[in-house]
């Protein structure tokens, strides 16, 4: 055993051995029960940050603990490696995206291995490689054949100067990131996936996810946004058209004083044609179209609108109401039209006040005290219908049912369910993504690429700066092809897929990562799925997790998997903060994991980040905390060595345990119980580590008072200390395990069990409380009778001081906890 703890030497040695011997490679089935733990795979930006370290350390503790408790653990890692940054780097540095990406992967993989993470690298998946994105294309075709894929025109960001489409991320303050020209909206044919077909199941099956945080389930529920309401038409006599509306508050339809259309609504051009202010209206429409949807609809965005000069007819009272266009209504949400009820909707109230539109009260509170002259905002709580014709006097809930029924009977509308969830637009007009496997033939139309011709690989002869819909369009060899149906000339789709497509099924690829005949073998997938524990940031609560759930349901319906949910349990770890802010290069508050590992070692980095806060909470970085973790591991190193020396001249095992030895064993096995509890259930790793520290303190306290120890106890305490620490700090424990001559690897050893006999004590100390305050303590045998204890307590000099001359009103004993005396 080295005299001094030098983590840099220890860690490199063991990492090299683990990788060479592939000790963490996982067989598909070795007779042990399967357990699948997975951290969200990273985008290969080039370097790990502390958020990565926290994410991976949490997963590694769970994986190592589960192996020690008898499970066959699948713990893989890969790379979410398509996307914008690689393309931007290619343009900026004239480096092919593949070179930039694979170099970054190589560096980040080296950094992960330097943390001692127990990944099965034989299952590594890299989404930008052909052996992965081939199956993206295959899945696209599967979805297409099931009627879940379609193409339609949709708005995109367009730079006239570059003559190209921009992703939302490439639009900065309304201007092109590349040339700083104004960005406009343009209609282009785009590919969509019909996730809305699964809206109800995605919503209902949230009830299955008992192992998910309620916060995440609520976020998904709100994103799906199921609402029951009524659909009905307002007619526009001027153009002889009907405008369809959806509302969850049809009880307020008598309170409509205007309607609003999205500026992009197809009727708007007809309505404003020939109006005196047509030019002004068109300029307003153009400005609205070019605004970001989030900017238009956010709660704090200013509500802007213009009157079209036209009117619509309310179906329930035949009243004429003005038709406006406004920024807060979007063409692709609902029907692109909403009714304005300012008396009972805060947004409509704000809009009506701004443009001096009428406000009408149609729901009165139960007290009957609402008055428009004194109201300062809209009333949207339950109430009684007023100013609503024959429906007056009904509650708002009764009114919704009655008015919907009236609309049905008069063939003017019907009850319906609506969703906020929109179909998933997967088209991306950029290079570094999965090519969409579709061919266009003037004779045969739209054709899927035959499966035996997959993958459609990314060409290398593309130009990134040329004016084109997509860089793929600059490759003549890629674009021009043969129709698979008629053999005539055809052209390829030049859009690539949204990278969320790649990450929606990668967890399945890990179950069979080297399969070149299928995306995965169903038998293997069903053996491992669903993922037992998934770990990642809360920022992925909606899109990634929702898309993954959607994929799993489609594959379930296709008979390819037996589970229809991908992740049984979800842990969303908190952020790593410095000075109260998220670490970021722009703020200059980044701590490099590599620097910490080089200075203190990976075990220290892992220990600190697991000890500083519970996994789901934000963690404040502390240099002192890191140094404290390093000092603790040095204390472990020293005390382990002291016990090995004590063991050499220790007493034989046959003698009885001394009182100090009993006390040491009591702390030892109490710690085993607490650590076991801490690494299961809610993953209270910080309290688990705290219990290990208590055990180390007890070991030091023992040697401070004793020169000898039973040999078997010295060995037992050392062994259990290493076993408890092993999932948290794998290198130092493996080194000391081998120094002690224990068999095999500490990471293959069985997790320690609590010895119940060690927790049995002969005597206990309990407090004595008099009139609510602790005045004394007494050490008593655990098997003492109540009468014997009462006699001892009342005879204690300190107790006598407080009860002499007073009457004992109550004498209460909570066994082995406390004595409570009330005197008067």
PDB file of C-alpha atoms in Angstrom, residues 607-745:
ATOM      1  CA  UNK A 607     -17.816  12.515  -4.257  1.00  0.00           C
ATOM      2  CA  UNK A 608     -18.285  16.282  -4.038  1.00  0.00           C
ATOM      3  CA  UNK A 609     -20.946  16.484  -6.716  1.00  0.00           C
ATOM      4  CA  UNK A 610     -22.912  13.638  -5.113  1.00  0.00           C
ATOM      5  CA  UNK A 611     -22.502  14.916  -1.546  1.00  0.00           C
ATOM      6  CA  UNK A 612     -23.187  18.633  -2.059  1.00  0.00           C
ATOM      7  CA  UNK A 613     -26.966  18.354  -2.643  1.00  0.00           C
ATOM      8  CA  UNK A 614     -29.747  15.817  -3.291  1.00  0.00           C
ATOM      9  CA  UNK A 615     -29.763  14.860  -7.013  1.00  0.00           C
ATOM     10  CA  UNK A 616     -32.996  16.631  -7.940  1.00  0.00           C
ATOM     11  CA  UNK A 617     -31.948  19.975  -6.417  1.00  0.00           C
ATOM     12  CA  UNK A 618     -29.629  22.635  -7.813  1.00  0.00           C
ATOM     13  CA  UNK A 619     -26.062  22.353  -6.534  1.00  0.00           C
ATOM     14  CA  UNK A 620     -23.921  25.354  -5.600  1.00  0.00           C
ATOM     15  CA  UNK A 621     -20.293  24.864  -6.602  1.00  0.00           C
ATOM     16  CA  UNK A 622     -17.818  25.212  -3.749  1.00  0.00           C
ATOM     17  CA  UNK A 623     -14.024  25.037  -3.997  1.00  0.00           C
ATOM     18  CA  UNK A 624     -13.956  24.428  -0.250  1.00  0.00           C
ATOM     19  CA  UNK A 625     -16.400  21.564  -0.699  1.00  0.00           C
ATOM     20  CA  UNK A 626     -14.138  19.947  -3.289  1.00  0.00           C
ATOM     21  CA  UNK A 627     -11.133  20.291  -0.996  1.00  0.00           C
ATOM     22  CA  UNK A 628     -13.189  18.843   1.869  1.00  0.00           C
ATOM     23  CA  UNK A 629     -14.072  15.793  -0.261  1.00  0.00           C
ATOM     24  CA  UNK A 630     -10.398  15.344  -1.120  1.00  0.00           C
ATOM     25  CA  UNK A 631      -9.452  15.535   2.579  1.00  0.00           C
ATOM     26  CA  UNK A 632     -12.064  12.924   3.405  1.00  0.00           C
ATOM     27  CA  UNK A 633     -10.636  10.446   0.870  1.00  0.00           C
ATOM     28  CA  UNK A 634      -7.194  11.035   2.386  1.00  0.00           C
ATOM     29  CA  UNK A 635      -8.705  10.218   5.803  1.00  0.00           C
ATOM     30  CA  UNK A 636     -10.164   6.999   4.318  1.00  0.00           C
ATOM     31  CA  UNK A 637      -6.738   6.095   2.910  1.00  0.00           C
ATOM     32  CA  UNK A 638      -5.012   6.645   6.259  1.00  0.00           C
ATOM     33  CA  UNK A 639      -7.565   4.907   8.486  1.00  0.00           C
ATOM     34  CA  UNK A 640      -7.700   1.914   6.153  1.00  0.00           C
ATOM     35  CA  UNK A 641      -3.924   1.570   6.508  1.00  0.00           C
ATOM     36  CA  UNK A 642      -4.107   1.918  10.283  1.00  0.00           C
ATOM     37  CA  UNK A 643      -6.680  -0.875  10.535  1.00  0.00           C
ATOM     38  CA  UNK A 644      -4.578  -3.129   8.295  1.00  0.00           C
ATOM     39  CA  UNK A 645      -1.667  -2.592  10.697  1.00  0.00           C
ATOM     40  CA  UNK A 646      -3.903  -3.128  13.754  1.00  0.00           C
ATOM     41  CA  UNK A 647      -5.123  -6.349  12.229  1.00  0.00           C
ATOM     42  CA  UNK A 648      -1.604  -7.768  12.058  1.00  0.00           C
ATOM     43  CA  UNK A 649      -1.216  -7.674  15.827  1.00  0.00           C
ATOM     44  CA  UNK A 650      -4.915  -7.884  16.598  1.00  0.00           C
ATOM     45  CA  UNK A 651      -6.578 -10.170  19.092  1.00  0.00           C
ATOM     46  CA  UNK A 652      -8.023 -13.497  17.918  1.00  0.00           C
ATOM     47  CA  UNK A 653     -11.660 -13.676  16.919  1.00  0.00           C
ATOM     48  CA  UNK A 654     -12.556 -16.079  19.707  1.00  0.00           C
ATOM     49  CA  UNK A 655     -12.587 -13.465  22.451  1.00  0.00           C
ATOM     50  CA  UNK A 656     -15.689 -11.408  23.303  1.00  0.00           C
ATOM     51  CA  UNK A 657     -16.156  -7.993  21.740  1.00  0.00           C
ATOM     52  CA  UNK A 658     -15.122  -5.152  24.016  1.00  0.00           C
ATOM     53  CA  UNK A 659     -17.572  -2.292  24.669  1.00  0.00           C
ATOM     54  CA  UNK A 660     -15.632  -0.069  22.236  1.00  0.00           C
ATOM     55  CA  UNK A 661     -15.710  -2.800  19.597  1.00  0.00           C
ATOM     56  CA  UNK A 662     -19.454  -3.174  20.081  1.00  0.00           C
ATOM     57  CA  UNK A 663     -19.864   0.567  19.650  1.00  0.00           C
ATOM     58  CA  UNK A 664     -17.782   0.490  16.459  1.00  0.00           C
ATOM     59  CA  UNK A 665     -19.865  -2.344  15.038  1.00  0.00           C
ATOM     60  CA  UNK A 666     -23.055  -0.498  15.982  1.00  0.00           C
ATOM     61  CA  UNK A 667     -21.988   2.529  13.890  1.00  0.00           C
ATOM     62  CA  UNK A 668     -20.706   0.270  11.103  1.00  0.00           C
ATOM     63  CA  UNK A 669     -23.987  -1.578  10.629  1.00  0.00           C
ATOM     64  CA  UNK A 670     -26.107   1.501  11.241  1.00  0.00           C
ATOM     65  CA  UNK A 671     -24.153   3.102   8.371  1.00  0.00           C
ATOM     66  CA  UNK A 672     -24.748   0.088   6.126  1.00  0.00           C
ATOM     67  CA  UNK A 673     -28.493   0.456   6.706  1.00  0.00           C
ATOM     68  CA  UNK A 674     -28.471   4.204   6.047  1.00  0.00           C
ATOM     69  CA  UNK A 675     -26.304   3.955   2.908  1.00  0.00           C
ATOM     70  CA  UNK A 676     -28.467   1.160   1.506  1.00  0.00           C
ATOM     71  CA  UNK A 677     -31.525   3.322   2.057  1.00  0.00           C
ATOM     72  CA  UNK A 678     -29.752   6.299   0.482  1.00  0.00           C
ATOM     73  CA  UNK A 679     -28.860   4.515  -2.781  1.00  0.00           C
ATOM     74  CA  UNK A 680     -32.365   3.141  -3.298  1.00  0.00           C
ATOM     75  CA  UNK A 681     -35.731   4.833  -3.427  1.00  0.00           C
ATOM     76  CA  UNK A 682     -35.292   8.589  -3.641  1.00  0.00           C
ATOM     77  CA  UNK A 683     -31.507   8.437  -4.123  1.00  0.00           C
ATOM     78  CA  UNK A 684     -30.435  10.482  -1.121  1.00  0.00           C
ATOM     79  CA  UNK A 685     -26.773  10.142  -2.034  1.00  0.00           C
ATOM     80  CA  UNK A 686     -25.779  13.093   0.145  1.00  0.00           C
ATOM     81  CA  UNK A 687     -27.156  11.452   3.295  1.00  0.00           C
ATOM     82  CA  UNK A 688     -25.634   8.110   2.267  1.00  0.00           C
ATOM     83  CA  UNK A 689     -22.180   9.703   1.988  1.00  0.00           C
ATOM     84  CA  UNK A 690     -22.757  11.477   5.283  1.00  0.00           C
ATOM     85  CA  UNK A 691     -23.356   8.061   6.916  1.00  0.00           C
ATOM     86  CA  UNK A 692     -20.082   6.751   5.477  1.00  0.00           C
ATOM     87  CA  UNK A 693     -18.331   9.777   6.973  1.00  0.00           C
ATOM     88  CA  UNK A 694     -19.879   8.919  10.360  1.00  0.00           C
ATOM     89  CA  UNK A 695     -18.479   5.407  10.029  1.00  0.00           C
ATOM     90  CA  UNK A 696     -14.998   6.772   9.255  1.00  0.00           C
ATOM     91  CA  UNK A 697     -15.254   9.086  12.270  1.00  0.00           C
ATOM     92  CA  UNK A 698     -16.138   6.078  14.448  1.00  0.00           C
ATOM     93  CA  UNK A 699     -13.122   4.195  13.087  1.00  0.00           C
ATOM     94  CA  UNK A 700     -10.864   7.109  14.033  1.00  0.00           C
ATOM     95  CA  UNK A 701     -12.511   7.405  17.456  1.00  0.00           C
ATOM     96  CA  UNK A 702     -11.801   3.726  18.126  1.00  0.00           C
ATOM     97  CA  UNK A 703      -8.073   3.918  17.292  1.00  0.00           C
ATOM     98  CA  UNK A 704      -7.848   7.096  19.366  1.00  0.00           C
ATOM     99  CA  UNK A 705      -8.799   5.069  22.439  1.00  0.00           C
ATOM    100  CA  UNK A 706      -7.487   1.558  21.630  1.00  0.00           C
ATOM    101  CA  UNK A 707      -4.179  -0.047  20.657  1.00  0.00           C
ATOM    102  CA  UNK A 708      -5.625  -3.431  19.586  1.00  0.00           C
ATOM    103  CA  UNK A 709      -8.685  -4.793  17.832  1.00  0.00           C
ATOM    104  CA  UNK A 710     -10.036  -8.220  16.964  1.00  0.00           C
ATOM    105  CA  UNK A 711      -8.497  -9.271  13.637  1.00  0.00           C
ATOM    106  CA  UNK A 712     -11.806 -10.272  12.123  1.00  0.00           C
ATOM    107  CA  UNK A 713     -13.400  -6.957  13.145  1.00  0.00           C
ATOM    108  CA  UNK A 714     -10.564  -4.883  11.633  1.00  0.00           C
ATOM    109  CA  UNK A 715     -10.958  -6.782   8.370  1.00  0.00           C
ATOM    110  CA  UNK A 716     -14.753  -6.586   8.475  1.00  0.00           C
ATOM    111  CA  UNK A 717     -14.839  -2.815   9.073  1.00  0.00           C
ATOM    112  CA  UNK A 718     -12.302  -2.150   6.306  1.00  0.00           C
ATOM    113  CA  UNK A 719     -14.147  -4.410   3.875  1.00  0.00           C
ATOM    114  CA  UNK A 720     -17.548  -2.869   4.531  1.00  0.00           C
ATOM    115  CA  UNK A 721     -16.126   0.655   4.288  1.00  0.00           C
ATOM    116  CA  UNK A 722     -14.831  -0.092   0.774  1.00  0.00           C
ATOM    117  CA  UNK A 723     -18.061  -1.778  -0.279  1.00  0.00           C
ATOM    118  CA  UNK A 724     -20.151   1.213   0.817  1.00  0.00           C
ATOM    119  CA  UNK A 725     -17.840   3.706  -0.910  1.00  0.00           C
ATOM    120  CA  UNK A 726     -17.360   1.683  -4.116  1.00  0.00           C
ATOM    121  CA  UNK A 727     -20.319   3.071  -6.163  1.00  0.00           C
ATOM    122  CA  UNK A 728     -19.331   6.654  -5.295  1.00  0.00           C
ATOM    123  CA  UNK A 729     -15.526   6.489  -5.567  1.00  0.00           C
ATOM    124  CA  UNK A 730     -14.623   3.463  -7.701  1.00  0.00           C
ATOM    125  CA  UNK A 731     -10.846   3.955  -8.015  1.00  0.00           C
ATOM    126  CA  UNK A 732      -9.680   4.388  -4.420  1.00  0.00           C
ATOM    127  CA  UNK A 733     -11.896   1.509  -3.300  1.00  0.00           C
ATOM    128  CA  UNK A 734     -10.576  -0.820  -6.017  1.00  0.00           C
ATOM    129  CA  UNK A 735      -6.981   0.073  -5.071  1.00  0.00           C
ATOM    130  CA  UNK A 736      -7.473  -0.498  -1.356  1.00  0.00           C
ATOM    131  CA  UNK A 737      -9.493  -3.673  -2.000  1.00  0.00           C
ATOM    132  CA  UNK A 738      -6.549  -5.199  -3.841  1.00  0.00           C
ATOM    133  CA  UNK A 739      -4.039  -3.896  -1.290  1.00  0.00           C
ATOM    134  CA  UNK A 740      -5.978  -5.731   1.419  1.00  0.00           C
ATOM    135  CA  UNK A 741      -5.901  -8.945  -0.586  1.00  0.00           C
ATOM    136  CA  UNK A 742      -9.656  -9.259  -0.921  1.00  0.00           C
ATOM    137  CA  UNK A 743     -10.806 -11.573  -3.703  1.00  0.00           C
ATOM    138  CA  UNK A 744     -11.720 -10.270  -7.193  1.00  0.00           C
ATOM    139  CA  UNK A 745     -12.938  -6.721  -7.697  1.00  0.00           C
TER     140      UNK A 745
END
